[in-house]
mmCIF file of C-alpha atoms in Angstrom:
data_model
loop_
_atom_site.group_PDB
_atom_site.id
_atom_site.type_symbol
_atom_site.label_atom_id
_atom_site.label_comp_id
_atom_site.label_asym_id
_atom_site.label_seq_id
_atom_site.Cartn_x
_atom_site.Cartn_y
_atom_site.Cartn_z
ATOM 1 C CA MET A 1 -57.245 -33.844 6.356
ATOM 2 C CA THR A 2 -59.754 -33.245 3.624
ATOM 3 C CA VAL A 3 -58.303 -32.647 -0.201
ATOM 4 C CA LYS A 4 -60.627 -30.020 -1.827
ATOM 5 C CA THR A 5 -58.261 -28.290 -4.061
ATOM 6 C CA PHE A 6 -55.807 -30.193 -5.996
ATOM 7 C CA GLY A 7 -52.496 -28.710 -7.890
ATOM 8 C CA VAL A 8 -50.675 -30.343 -10.834
ATOM 9 C CA ILE A 9 -47.356 -29.205 -12.054
ATOM 10 C CA GLY A 10 -47.065 -29.567 -15.531
ATOM 11 C CA SER A 11 -49.760 -29.458 -17.980
ATOM 12 C CA GLY A 12 -48.125 -32.250 -20.392
ATOM 13 C CA GLN A 13 -49.594 -35.426 -21.778
ATOM 14 C CA MET A 14 -49.357 -36.795 -17.784
ATOM 15 C CA GLY A 15 -50.137 -33.567 -16.371
ATOM 16 C CA ASN A 16 -53.492 -32.471 -18.295
ATOM 17 C CA GLY A 17 -54.717 -36.207 -17.529
ATOM 18 C CA ILE A 18 -53.896 -35.837 -13.681
ATOM 19 C CA ALA A 19 -55.833 -32.794 -13.766
ATOM 20 C CA GLN A 20 -58.843 -34.283 -15.630
ATOM 21 C CA VAL A 21 -59.297 -37.172 -13.522
ATOM 22 C CA ALA A 22 -59.068 -34.894 -10.304
ATOM 23 C CA ALA A 23 -61.643 -32.444 -11.892
ATOM 24 C CA ALA A 24 -63.895 -35.423 -12.929
ATOM 25 C CA SER A 25 -63.808 -36.528 -9.154
ATOM 26 C CA GLY A 26 -65.209 -33.049 -8.240
ATOM 27 C CA LEU A 27 -62.211 -31.570 -6.854
ATOM 28 C CA GLN A 28 -61.178 -27.921 -7.978
ATOM 29 C CA VAL A 29 -57.829 -28.238 -9.753
ATOM 30 C CA VAL A 30 -54.851 -25.746 -10.113
ATOM 31 C CA MET A 31 -52.586 -26.615 -12.909
ATOM 32 C CA SER A 32 -49.283 -24.858 -13.716
ATOM 33 C CA ASP A 33 -46.498 -24.911 -16.175
ATOM 34 C CA VAL A 34 -43.934 -22.429 -16.900
ATOM 35 C CA LYS A 35 -45.624 -20.972 -19.981
ATOM 36 C CA GLN A 36 -48.823 -19.878 -20.308
ATOM 37 C CA GLU A 37 -49.145 -21.293 -24.006
ATOM 38 C CA PHE A 38 -48.201 -24.803 -22.238
ATOM 39 C CA ALA A 39 -50.907 -24.436 -19.921
ATOM 40 C CA GLU A 40 -53.630 -23.478 -22.396
ATOM 41 C CA LYS A 41 -52.449 -26.599 -24.654
ATOM 42 C CA GLY A 42 -52.885 -28.786 -21.636
ATOM 43 C CA LEU A 43 -56.169 -27.203 -20.756
ATOM 44 C CA ALA A 44 -57.327 -27.544 -24.602
ATOM 45 C CA ALA A 45 -56.453 -31.378 -24.294
ATOM 46 C CA ILE A 46 -58.674 -31.715 -21.518
ATOM 47 C CA GLY A 47 -61.536 -29.752 -23.496
ATOM 48 C CA LYS A 48 -60.801 -32.242 -26.104
ATOM 49 C CA ASN A 49 -60.907 -35.413 -24.192
ATOM 50 C CA LEU A 50 -64.188 -34.403 -22.611
ATOM 51 C CA ASN A 51 -65.786 -33.617 -25.833
ATOM 52 C CA ARG A 52 -64.717 -37.124 -27.216
ATOM 53 C CA LEU A 53 -66.565 -38.770 -23.901
ATOM 54 C CA VAL A 54 -69.604 -36.654 -24.868
ATOM 55 C CA GLU A 55 -69.489 -37.591 -28.338
ATOM 56 C CA LYS A 56 -69.698 -41.398 -27.185
ATOM 57 C CA GLU A 57 -72.414 -40.475 -24.621
ATOM 58 C CA LYS A 58 -70.024 -41.526 -21.742
ATOM 59 C CA ILE A 59 -70.801 -38.255 -19.992
ATOM 60 C CA SER A 60 -73.210 -35.607 -20.660
ATOM 61 C CA GLN A 61 -72.278 -31.901 -22.257
ATOM 62 C CA ALA A 62 -73.121 -30.151 -19.033
ATOM 63 C CA ASP A 63 -70.761 -32.428 -17.171
ATOM 64 C CA GLY A 64 -68.237 -32.081 -19.552
ATOM 65 C CA GLN A 65 -68.250 -28.263 -19.222
ATOM 66 C CA ALA A 66 -68.361 -28.700 -15.302
ATOM 67 C CA ILE A 67 -65.088 -30.981 -14.847
ATOM 68 C CA LEU A 68 -63.574 -28.141 -17.479
ATOM 69 C CA SER A 69 -64.620 -25.339 -15.381
ATOM 70 C CA ARG A 70 -62.875 -26.656 -12.148
ATOM 71 C CA VAL A 71 -59.725 -26.757 -13.913
ATOM 72 C CA LYS A 72 -57.952 -23.401 -13.571
ATOM 73 C CA ILE A 73 -54.286 -22.592 -15.234
ATOM 74 C CA THR A 74 -51.566 -20.783 -13.908
ATOM 75 C CA THR A 75 -47.829 -20.151 -14.585
ATOM 76 C CA ASN A 76 -47.390 -19.032 -11.238
ATOM 77 C CA LEU A 77 -46.131 -21.904 -8.867
ATOM 78 C CA GLU A 78 -46.929 -19.325 -5.805
ATOM 79 C CA ASP A 79 -50.494 -20.219 -6.807
ATOM 80 C CA MET A 80 -50.034 -23.644 -5.428
ATOM 81 C CA ALA A 81 -50.674 -22.192 -2.220
ATOM 82 C CA ALA A 82 -54.150 -22.621 -2.284
ATOM 83 C CA ALA A 83 -54.110 -26.396 -2.941
ATOM 84 C CA ASP A 84 -54.181 -29.131 -0.144
ATOM 85 C CA TYR A 85 -52.594 -31.763 -2.125
ATOM 86 C CA VAL A 86 -50.070 -31.392 -5.159
ATOM 87 C CA VAL A 87 -48.669 -33.527 -7.503
ATOM 88 C CA GLU A 88 -45.451 -32.813 -9.742
ATOM 89 C CA ALA A 89 -45.584 -34.379 -13.175
ATOM 90 C CA ALA A 90 -42.660 -32.190 -14.930
ATOM 91 C CA THR A 91 -40.240 -33.896 -16.894
ATOM 92 C CA GLU A 92 -38.327 -36.754 -15.637
ATOM 93 C CA ARG A 93 -35.032 -34.527 -15.008
ATOM 94 C CA GLU A 94 -33.841 -35.123 -11.425
ATOM 95 C CA GLU A 95 -32.577 -31.696 -10.815
ATOM 96 C CA LEU A 96 -35.812 -30.085 -12.535
ATOM 97 C CA LYS A 97 -37.936 -32.013 -9.943
ATOM 98 C CA PHE A 98 -35.644 -31.101 -6.941
ATOM 99 C CA GLY A 99 -35.993 -27.581 -7.662
ATOM 100 C CA ILE A 100 -39.719 -27.855 -8.202
ATOM 101 C CA PHE A 101 -39.957 -29.575 -4.792
ATOM 102 C CA ARG A 102 -37.755 -27.295 -2.847
ATOM 103 C CA GLU A 103 -39.933 -24.546 -4.313
ATOM 104 C CA LEU A 104 -43.287 -26.515 -3.219
ATOM 105 C CA ASP A 105 -41.752 -26.924 0.417
ATOM 106 C CA ARG A 106 -41.625 -23.066 0.721
ATOM 107 C CA ILE A 107 -44.847 -22.376 -0.849
ATOM 108 C CA CYS A 108 -47.423 -24.871 0.625
ATOM 109 C CA PRO A 109 -48.883 -24.762 4.058
ATOM 110 C CA PRO A 110 -47.479 -27.069 6.289
ATOM 111 C CA HIS A 111 -50.245 -29.658 5.911
ATOM 112 C CA VAL A 112 -50.018 -30.024 2.055
ATOM 113 C CA ILE A 113 -48.915 -33.344 0.714
ATOM 114 C CA LEU A 114 -46.558 -33.266 -2.028
ATOM 115 C CA GLY A 115 -46.563 -36.234 -4.462
ATOM 116 C CA THR A 116 -44.794 -37.067 -7.454
ATOM 117 C CA ASN A 117 -45.368 -38.508 -10.470
ATOM 118 C CA THR A 118 -41.827 -39.696 -11.037
ATOM 119 C CA SER A 119 -41.161 -43.175 -13.148
ATOM 120 C CA SER A 120 -38.211 -43.695 -11.613
ATOM 121 C CA ILE A 121 -36.518 -41.249 -9.362
ATOM 122 C CA PRO A 122 -36.199 -42.350 -5.639
ATOM 123 C CA ILE A 123 -38.818 -40.908 -3.644
ATOM 124 C CA GLY A 124 -36.670 -40.264 -0.430
ATOM 125 C CA ARG A 125 -34.370 -38.369 -3.047
ATOM 126 C CA ILE A 126 -36.701 -36.170 -3.721
ATOM 127 C CA ALA A 127 -38.325 -36.003 -0.093
ATOM 128 C CA ALA A 128 -34.753 -34.970 0.915
ATOM 129 C CA GLN A 129 -35.288 -31.610 -1.050
ATOM 130 C CA THR A 130 -38.021 -30.768 1.388
ATOM 131 C CA ASP A 131 -38.702 -29.868 5.480
ATOM 132 C CA ARG A 132 -41.559 -32.434 5.441
ATOM 133 C CA PRO A 133 -40.227 -35.977 4.009
ATOM 134 C CA GLU A 134 -43.201 -37.449 5.947
ATOM 135 C CA LYS A 135 -45.408 -35.617 3.416
ATOM 136 C CA VAL A 136 -43.917 -36.770 0.069
ATOM 137 C CA ILE A 137 -44.809 -39.660 -1.785
ATOM 138 C CA GLY A 138 -45.062 -41.493 -5.169
ATOM 139 C CA MET A 139 -48.271 -40.991 -7.173
ATOM 140 C CA HIS A 140 -47.414 -42.736 -10.605
ATOM 141 C CA PHE A 141 -50.036 -42.547 -12.719
ATOM 142 C CA MET A 142 -49.805 -44.549 -16.166
ATOM 143 C CA ASN A 143 -50.097 -43.273 -19.814
ATOM 144 C CA PRO A 144 -52.817 -42.368 -20.904
ATOM 145 C CA VAL A 145 -54.061 -41.240 -17.284
ATOM 146 C CA PRO A 146 -58.043 -40.972 -18.026
ATOM 147 C CA VAL A 147 -57.781 -44.491 -19.595
ATOM 148 C CA MET A 148 -55.459 -46.434 -17.523
ATOM 149 C CA LYS A 149 -56.931 -47.605 -14.079
ATOM 150 C CA LEU A 150 -53.568 -48.266 -12.255
ATOM 151 C CA VAL A 151 -51.873 -45.660 -10.166
ATOM 152 C CA GLU A 152 -48.516 -46.696 -8.430
ATOM 153 C CA VAL A 153 -48.485 -45.701 -4.996
ATOM 154 C CA ILE A 154 -44.880 -45.382 -3.572
ATOM 155 C CA ARG A 155 -43.767 -45.184 -0.132
ATOM 156 C CA GLY A 156 -40.425 -43.015 0.939
ATOM 157 C CA LEU A 157 -38.208 -44.029 3.703
ATOM 158 C CA ALA A 158 -39.892 -41.193 5.718
ATOM 159 C CA THR A 159 -43.388 -41.206 4.143
ATOM 160 C CA SER A 160 -46.019 -41.276 6.979
ATOM 161 C CA ASP A 161 -49.299 -43.735 7.339
ATOM 162 C CA GLU A 162 -51.081 -40.846 6.876
ATOM 163 C CA THR A 163 -49.680 -39.424 3.971
ATOM 164 C CA PHE A 164 -49.969 -43.120 2.475
ATOM 165 C CA SER A 165 -53.593 -43.247 3.074
ATOM 166 C CA ILE A 166 -55.066 -39.842 1.806
ATOM 167 C CA THR A 167 -52.985 -40.808 -1.339
ATOM 168 C CA TRP A 168 -54.754 -44.507 -1.704
ATOM 169 C CA GLN A 169 -57.994 -42.417 -0.925
ATOM 170 C CA LEU A 170 -57.439 -40.039 -3.753
ATOM 171 C CA CYS A 171 -56.397 -42.518 -6.197
ATOM 172 C CA GLU A 172 -59.834 -44.444 -5.489
ATOM 173 C CA LYS A 173 -61.782 -40.915 -5.879
ATOM 174 C CA PHE A 174 -60.217 -40.839 -9.221
ATOM 175 C CA GLY A 175 -61.819 -44.094 -10.296
ATOM 176 C CA LYS A 176 -58.298 -45.975 -10.130
ATOM 177 C CA THR A 177 -56.891 -49.076 -8.840
ATOM 178 C CA PRO A 178 -53.788 -48.605 -6.570
ATOM 179 C CA ALA A 179 -50.838 -50.755 -6.268
ATOM 180 C CA GLU A 180 -48.246 -50.186 -3.237
ATOM 181 C CA ALA A 181 -44.558 -50.241 -4.134
ATOM 182 C CA ASN A 182 -41.412 -49.614 -2.021
ATOM 183 C CA ASP A 183 -38.933 -47.238 -2.523
ATOM 184 C CA PHE A 184 -36.441 -49.101 -5.303
ATOM 185 C CA PRO A 185 -35.124 -47.282 -8.431
ATOM 186 C CA GLY A 186 -38.029 -48.194 -11.027
ATOM 187 C CA PHE A 187 -40.520 -49.302 -8.572
ATOM 188 C CA ILE A 188 -42.535 -51.996 -9.827
ATOM 189 C CA ALA A 189 -43.772 -50.842 -12.980
ATOM 190 C CA ASN A 190 -40.658 -49.693 -14.764
ATOM 191 C CA ARG A 191 -38.296 -52.066 -13.068
ATOM 192 C CA ILE A 192 -40.381 -54.958 -14.957
ATOM 193 C CA LEU A 193 -41.295 -52.894 -18.067
ATOM 194 C CA MET A 194 -38.357 -50.943 -18.737
ATOM 195 C CA PRO A 195 -35.841 -53.849 -19.099
ATOM 196 C CA MET A 196 -37.805 -55.280 -21.444
ATOM 197 C CA ILE A 197 -38.494 -52.344 -23.888
ATOM 198 C CA ASN A 198 -34.479 -51.935 -23.474
ATOM 199 C CA GLU A 199 -34.319 -55.744 -24.757
ATOM 200 C CA ALA A 200 -36.757 -55.441 -27.675
ATOM 201 C CA ILE A 201 -34.619 -52.286 -28.773
ATOM 202 C CA PHE A 202 -31.328 -54.274 -28.178
ATOM 203 C CA CYS A 203 -33.052 -56.951 -30.800
ATOM 204 C CA LEU A 204 -33.661 -54.359 -33.220
ATOM 205 C CA TYR A 205 -30.162 -52.903 -32.610
ATOM 206 C CA GLN A 206 -28.525 -56.112 -32.927
ATOM 207 C CA SER A 207 -30.580 -57.332 -36.281
ATOM 208 C CA VAL A 208 -32.459 -60.057 -34.514
ATOM 209 C CA GLY A 209 -35.766 -58.978 -36.097
ATOM 210 C CA LYS A 210 -37.345 -55.784 -37.878
ATOM 211 C CA LYS A 211 -39.505 -53.853 -35.674
ATOM 212 C CA GLU A 212 -43.029 -55.088 -37.065
ATOM 213 C CA ASP A 213 -41.825 -58.394 -36.044
ATOM 214 C CA ILE A 214 -40.268 -57.736 -32.798
ATOM 215 C CA ASP A 215 -43.935 -56.063 -31.734
ATOM 216 C CA THR A 216 -45.672 -58.662 -33.268
ATOM 217 C CA VAL A 217 -43.895 -61.553 -31.327
ATOM 218 C CA MET A 218 -44.868 -59.699 -28.149
ATOM 219 C CA LYS A 219 -48.371 -58.898 -29.384
ATOM 220 C CA LEU A 220 -49.456 -62.270 -30.503
ATOM 221 C CA GLY A 221 -47.343 -64.535 -28.640
ATOM 222 C CA MET A 222 -47.131 -62.402 -25.284
ATOM 223 C CA ASN A 223 -50.762 -60.960 -25.498
ATOM 224 C CA HIS A 224 -49.551 -57.668 -25.448
ATOM 225 C CA PRO A 225 -52.077 -55.068 -26.050
ATOM 226 C CA MET A 226 -49.241 -53.149 -28.086
ATOM 227 C CA GLY A 227 -45.405 -53.894 -29.045
ATOM 228 C CA PRO A 228 -42.593 -52.573 -26.849
ATOM 229 C CA LEU A 229 -41.061 -50.583 -29.532
ATOM 230 C CA ALA A 230 -44.466 -48.744 -30.534
ATOM 231 C CA LEU A 231 -44.936 -48.584 -26.243
ATOM 232 C CA ALA A 232 -41.153 -46.920 -26.177
ATOM 233 C CA ASP A 233 -42.595 -44.530 -28.874
ATOM 234 C CA LEU A 234 -45.662 -43.654 -26.988
ATOM 235 C CA ILE A 235 -43.930 -43.470 -23.768
ATOM 236 C CA GLY A 236 -41.441 -41.137 -25.202
ATOM 237 C CA LEU A 237 -37.751 -42.657 -25.758
ATOM 238 C CA ASP A 238 -36.147 -39.771 -24.077
ATOM 239 C CA THR A 239 -38.162 -40.714 -20.898
ATOM 240 C CA CYS A 240 -37.431 -44.409 -21.639
ATOM 241 C CA LEU A 241 -33.729 -43.399 -21.576
ATOM 242 C CA ALA A 242 -33.898 -41.302 -18.581
ATOM 243 C CA ILE A 243 -35.638 -44.280 -16.567
ATOM 244 C CA MET A 244 -33.150 -46.765 -17.958
ATOM 245 C CA GLU A 245 -30.368 -44.399 -16.460
ATOM 246 C CA THR A 246 -31.823 -44.465 -13.342
ATOM 247 C CA LEU A 247 -32.060 -48.192 -13.024
ATOM 248 C CA TYR A 248 -28.495 -48.532 -14.611
ATOM 249 C CA ASP A 249 -26.902 -45.729 -11.735
ATOM 250 C CA GLY A 250 -29.244 -47.548 -8.867
ATOM 251 C CA PHE A 251 -28.361 -50.856 -9.271
ATOM 252 C CA LYS A 252 -24.776 -50.930 -10.963
ATOM 253 C CA ASP A 253 -25.460 -53.864 -12.957
ATOM 254 C CA SER A 254 -25.072 -54.271 -16.709
ATOM 255 C CA LYS A 255 -28.496 -55.839 -17.353
ATOM 256 C CA TYR A 256 -29.714 -52.300 -16.819
ATOM 257 C CA ARG A 257 -27.652 -50.925 -19.500
ATOM 258 C CA PRO A 258 -29.540 -48.346 -22.042
ATOM 259 C CA CYS A 259 -29.082 -49.949 -25.689
ATOM 260 C CA PRO A 260 -26.858 -47.734 -27.347
ATOM 261 C CA LEU A 261 -29.683 -47.426 -30.210
ATOM 262 C CA LEU A 262 -32.047 -45.882 -27.722
ATOM 263 C CA ARG A 263 -29.402 -43.122 -26.752
ATOM 264 C CA LYS A 264 -28.777 -42.576 -30.338
ATOM 265 C CA TYR A 265 -32.260 -41.777 -31.257
ATOM 266 C CA VAL A 266 -32.645 -39.796 -28.577
ATOM 267 C CA GLU A 267 -29.870 -37.601 -29.225
ATOM 268 C CA ALA A 268 -30.945 -37.493 -33.014
ATOM 269 C CA GLY A 269 -34.491 -35.995 -31.621
ATOM 270 C CA TRP A 270 -36.269 -39.099 -32.271
ATOM 271 C CA LEU A 271 -38.455 -39.120 -29.281
ATOM 272 C CA GLY A 272 -41.404 -40.946 -30.855
ATOM 273 C CA ARG A 273 -45.218 -39.757 -31.226
ATOM 274 C CA LYS A 274 -44.085 -36.193 -29.215
ATOM 275 C CA SER A 275 -41.683 -35.424 -32.051
ATOM 276 C CA GLY A 276 -43.362 -37.247 -34.933
ATOM 277 C CA LYS A 277 -40.578 -40.070 -35.108
ATOM 278 C CA GLY A 278 -39.399 -42.762 -33.265
ATOM 279 C CA PHE A 279 -39.135 -46.334 -34.253
ATOM 280 C CA TYR A 280 -41.940 -45.716 -36.238
ATOM 281 C CA THR A 281 -42.916 -42.339 -38.266
ATOM 282 C CA TYR A 282 -46.407 -40.570 -37.056
#
């Protein structure tokens, strides 16, 4: 199957990043969101990113305009009927994703592959919402999408070899390096990363160290480019909590219990960079 038109559900930070790399690879892109203002904001973010690349002389102005022209925005999910491959990048809420996949299964022709950018929800559980489980797969991009090279490709129990192969090739077409993971809560990336972030939050909660010192230890002692608390703010504390809850629910192991301080911050609306305040103030 040849992918010519690529659909993206969600125009937030992850969705518009995925749309940008897809358009930069030469594909026509349809990016949808629930409100016109959200979709327009996502398109503006792509334009801003492309202008930055033009200023740095990494692409020409003509190339930047061509990439942007390949992205069309919509608030009508029915427009995904024109796509050959669709990736969902909505908020990390199980019921929201389930509803989207039920609708996509109804709207999209039978040959269309339905990918999800979920960072922790089991692929099989999402695939079960459709009548095409063999065409459902995890396509987990890293943030920020245009910069980060990794895409975690996650097979569900029913995912076909053809679906996997097409997804792998798309990742390479986007200039990314794919890595294969099987369908366990958190997959590879977040099964390793999120407990580390959660433990850093416990260190802050239990006054083992101040936030700056916790981040400094991990940056300078472990050679991480960013400390775990600053990284949590970048990811979004609500997303971190949702992933930890998925891990805890999936493994029934107390080592995956979300730190009470993380939950407290989320309940207060301190979500990190996107809200202006998390462990740090932005």
